[in-house]
């Protein structure tokens, strides 16, 4: 059994039918006995940040669908602890959260761009024991990652690339059709 911890990726099994998570990759940010929380890193939301937060002056900052829970909240991960105070390091060089005012200020002053921060509308959440059970049932493939895949990869390629990074036995899964009965 895999030991779940912040910073791991949860790669959706190719045949996972839940429309919220089909062909997604979730960055796990918190995993405790009482529950787990993460963000879908490869599903772009249809509005940029400035349409959701008018204080943001830039109009090209993407927002991602973080998950189906609390779709009225915005969360973020970043690589700039020197600009954003209060974040929690979830893997080397990647921080979850921090002072939202710091983020807005850094964006508006041109000190931050989308290669350093990623925003999410909502989050993926699991109750006590739920994620462990889903991993045991093989709904998720658990993997380690680095900041490059999270911040630099094209969102349409993250799911396939995550599987390929696991080696040849998983790489072929990246080409599985969504519905094998149509093949």
Tab-separated table of C-alpha atoms in Angstrom:
chain	number	residue	atom	x	y	z
A	1	UNK	CA	0.000	0.000	0.000
A	2	UNK	CA	1.230	3.455	-0.933
A	3	UNK	CA	1.689	5.959	1.886
A	4	UNK	CA	-0.173	9.105	0.885
A	5	UNK	CA	1.349	12.474	1.732
A	6	UNK	CA	1.309	16.071	0.488
A	7	UNK	CA	3.117	16.620	-2.804
A	8	UNK	CA	2.093	13.368	-4.458
A	9	UNK	CA	0.119	13.200	-7.687
A	10	UNK	CA	-3.089	11.232	-8.002
A	11	UNK	CA	-3.437	10.200	-11.637
A	12	UNK	CA	-6.948	9.117	-12.572
A	13	UNK	CA	-7.190	5.557	-13.821
A	14	UNK	CA	-7.991	5.628	-17.574
A	15	UNK	CA	-11.402	4.079	-16.948
A	16	UNK	CA	-12.450	6.231	-13.987
A	17	UNK	CA	-15.996	7.270	-14.908
A	18	UNK	CA	-16.560	10.116	-12.437
A	19	UNK	CA	-16.916	13.185	-14.720
A	20	UNK	CA	-15.265	15.377	-12.068
A	21	UNK	CA	-12.063	13.346	-12.298
A	22	UNK	CA	-11.986	11.581	-15.665
A	23	UNK	CA	-8.437	11.870	-17.080
A	24	UNK	CA	-7.332	14.265	-14.358
A	25	UNK	CA	-4.216	14.647	-12.252
A	26	UNK	CA	-4.673	15.867	-8.676
A	27	UNK	CA	-1.868	17.399	-6.646
A	28	UNK	CA	-2.371	16.189	-3.080
A	29	UNK	CA	-1.829	19.116	-0.692
A	30	UNK	CA	-3.100	17.735	2.599
A	31	UNK	CA	-3.602	14.172	3.809
A	32	UNK	CA	-4.585	13.521	7.397
A	33	UNK	CA	-6.604	10.947	9.257
A	34	UNK	CA	-9.666	13.224	9.120
A	35	UNK	CA	-9.486	13.678	5.336
A	36	UNK	CA	-7.564	14.807	2.271
A	37	UNK	CA	-7.457	17.814	-0.032
A	38	UNK	CA	-5.914	18.428	-3.439
A	39	UNK	CA	-6.300	20.305	-6.714
A	40	UNK	CA	-6.923	19.107	-10.266
A	41	UNK	CA	-3.929	20.584	-12.102
A	42	UNK	CA	-4.887	19.776	-15.683
A	43	UNK	CA	-8.410	21.127	-16.244
A	44	UNK	CA	-8.570	24.765	-17.281
A	45	UNK	CA	-11.530	26.832	-16.047
A	46	UNK	CA	-13.287	28.990	-18.644
A	47	UNK	CA	-12.584	32.374	-17.009
A	48	UNK	CA	-9.280	34.110	-16.262
A	49	UNK	CA	-8.445	35.310	-12.753
A	50	UNK	CA	-9.305	38.985	-13.377
A	51	UNK	CA	-12.908	38.024	-14.227
A	52	UNK	CA	-13.232	36.292	-10.859
A	53	UNK	CA	-11.212	38.805	-8.822
A	54	UNK	CA	-11.591	42.367	-10.142
A	55	UNK	CA	-8.579	43.604	-8.116
A	56	UNK	CA	-6.285	41.642	-10.460
A	57	UNK	CA	-5.109	44.003	-13.188
A	58	UNK	CA	-3.657	41.367	-15.553
A	59	UNK	CA	-6.138	39.660	-17.847
A	60	UNK	CA	-4.210	36.570	-18.928
A	61	UNK	CA	-3.805	34.601	-15.674
A	62	UNK	CA	-5.472	31.191	-16.079
A	63	UNK	CA	-7.622	29.563	-13.418
A	64	UNK	CA	-7.996	25.793	-13.130
A	65	UNK	CA	-10.935	23.711	-12.002
A	66	UNK	CA	-9.535	22.549	-8.677
A	67	UNK	CA	-12.334	20.100	-7.953
A	68	UNK	CA	-16.035	19.904	-7.207
A	69	UNK	CA	-15.898	21.059	-3.565
A	70	UNK	CA	-16.590	24.712	-2.633
A	71	UNK	CA	-16.636	26.053	-6.179
A	72	UNK	CA	-17.002	29.550	-4.719
A	73	UNK	CA	-13.439	29.580	-3.341
A	74	UNK	CA	-10.100	30.314	-4.997
A	75	UNK	CA	-6.912	28.549	-3.917
A	76	UNK	CA	-3.356	28.677	-5.199
A	77	UNK	CA	0.013	26.976	-5.257
A	78	UNK	CA	3.238	28.824	-6.031
A	79	UNK	CA	7.018	28.769	-6.275
A	80	UNK	CA	7.704	32.161	-4.687
A	81	UNK	CA	7.881	32.052	-0.875
A	82	UNK	CA	9.991	35.213	-0.996
A	83	UNK	CA	6.968	37.096	-2.432
A	84	UNK	CA	4.078	35.241	-0.772
A	85	UNK	CA	4.227	34.759	2.975
A	86	UNK	CA	2.455	32.042	4.924
A	87	UNK	CA	2.536	29.215	2.361
A	88	UNK	CA	3.074	25.581	3.274
A	89	UNK	CA	5.779	23.687	1.346
A	90	UNK	CA	4.178	20.526	-0.036
A	91	UNK	CA	7.140	19.406	-2.125
A	92	UNK	CA	10.554	20.964	-2.706
A	93	UNK	CA	10.016	24.452	-4.102
A	94	UNK	CA	6.195	24.208	-4.318
A	95	UNK	CA	4.021	25.945	-1.738
A	96	UNK	CA	0.293	25.739	-1.057
A	97	UNK	CA	-1.493	28.927	-0.070
A	98	UNK	CA	-0.236	31.946	1.758
A	99	UNK	CA	-1.335	35.546	2.032
A	100	UNK	CA	-3.749	36.259	-0.818
A	101	UNK	CA	-2.991	39.988	-0.618
A	102	UNK	CA	0.683	39.169	-1.343
A	103	UNK	CA	-0.324	37.279	-4.493
A	104	UNK	CA	-2.541	40.081	-5.821
A	105	UNK	CA	0.126	42.687	-5.089
A	106	UNK	CA	2.899	40.665	-6.766
A	107	UNK	CA	0.729	40.019	-9.831
A	108	UNK	CA	-0.260	43.661	-10.183
A	109	UNK	CA	3.354	44.805	-9.773
A	110	UNK	CA	4.534	42.368	-12.491
A	111	UNK	CA	6.623	40.293	-10.067
A	112	UNK	CA	4.644	37.094	-10.616
A	113	UNK	CA	3.283	35.242	-13.632
A	114	UNK	CA	1.530	31.954	-14.404
A	115	UNK	CA	4.830	30.029	-14.486
A	116	UNK	CA	5.176	30.747	-10.759
A	117	UNK	CA	1.605	30.544	-9.464
A	118	UNK	CA	-1.410	28.415	-10.324
A	119	UNK	CA	-4.958	29.285	-9.253
A	120	UNK	CA	-7.836	26.864	-8.641
A	121	UNK	CA	-11.564	27.311	-8.340
A	122	UNK	CA	-12.752	24.786	-5.756
A	123	UNK	CA	-10.847	21.725	-4.613
A	124	UNK	CA	-10.943	17.941	-4.516
A	125	UNK	CA	-11.733	16.642	-1.046
A	126	UNK	CA	-12.054	13.241	0.586
A	127	UNK	CA	-13.455	12.283	3.979
A	128	UNK	CA	-11.652	10.125	6.520
A	129	UNK	CA	-10.332	6.968	4.826
A	130	UNK	CA	-12.059	7.706	1.502
A	131	UNK	CA	-8.926	8.473	-0.534
A	132	UNK	CA	-7.041	5.502	0.923
A	133	UNK	CA	-9.944	3.286	-0.160
A	134	UNK	CA	-10.035	4.788	-3.679
A	135	UNK	CA	-6.283	4.186	-4.052
A	136	UNK	CA	-6.746	0.608	-2.831
A	137	UNK	CA	-9.518	0.140	-5.441
A	138	UNK	CA	-7.084	1.464	-8.081
A	139	UNK	CA	-9.175	4.507	-9.023
A	140	UNK	CA	-5.961	6.501	-8.659
A	141	UNK	CA	-2.360	5.827	-9.634
A	142	UNK	CA	-0.052	7.518	-7.136
A	143	UNK	CA	3.157	9.154	-8.322
A	144	UNK	CA	5.825	11.596	-7.232
A	145	UNK	CA	6.414	14.734	-9.255
A	146	UNK	CA	8.399	17.914	-9.538
A	147	UNK	CA	7.465	21.527	-10.055
A	148	UNK	CA	8.099	21.310	-13.807
A	149	UNK	CA	5.129	19.084	-14.544
A	150	UNK	CA	2.854	21.158	-12.321
A	151	UNK	CA	3.782	24.610	-13.617
A	152	UNK	CA	5.381	24.203	-17.035
A	153	UNK	CA	3.545	21.403	-18.845
A	154	UNK	CA	0.571	22.106	-21.109
A	155	UNK	CA	-2.570	21.143	-19.174
A	156	UNK	CA	-3.819	18.935	-22.056
A	157	UNK	CA	-0.620	16.849	-21.778
A	158	UNK	CA	-0.297	16.472	-17.992
A	159	UNK	CA	-2.388	13.296	-17.623
A	160	UNK	CA	-0.573	11.452	-20.437
A	161	UNK	CA	2.843	12.759	-19.376
A	162	UNK	CA	2.233	11.713	-15.760
A	163	UNK	CA	1.535	8.161	-16.893
A	164	UNK	CA	4.548	8.090	-19.244
A	165	UNK	CA	6.791	9.275	-16.400
A	166	UNK	CA	5.928	6.057	-14.532
A	167	UNK	CA	7.550	3.835	-17.176
A	168	UNK	CA	6.503	1.596	-20.039
A	169	UNK	CA	3.847	-0.421	-18.197
A	170	UNK	CA	1.925	2.783	-17.490
A	171	UNK	CA	2.882	4.652	-20.678
A	172	UNK	CA	0.604	2.506	-22.826
A	173	UNK	CA	-2.322	3.482	-20.562
A	174	UNK	CA	-1.907	7.072	-21.773
A	175	UNK	CA	-3.301	5.984	-25.149
A	176	UNK	CA	-6.295	4.013	-23.878
A	177	UNK	CA	-9.583	5.251	-25.328
A	178	UNK	CA	-12.021	6.882	-22.913
A	179	UNK	CA	-14.629	4.259	-23.803
A	180	UNK	CA	-13.049	1.000	-25.000
A	181	UNK	CA	-16.402	-0.239	-26.350
A	182	UNK	CA	-16.148	2.441	-29.051
A	183	UNK	CA	-12.809	1.062	-30.217
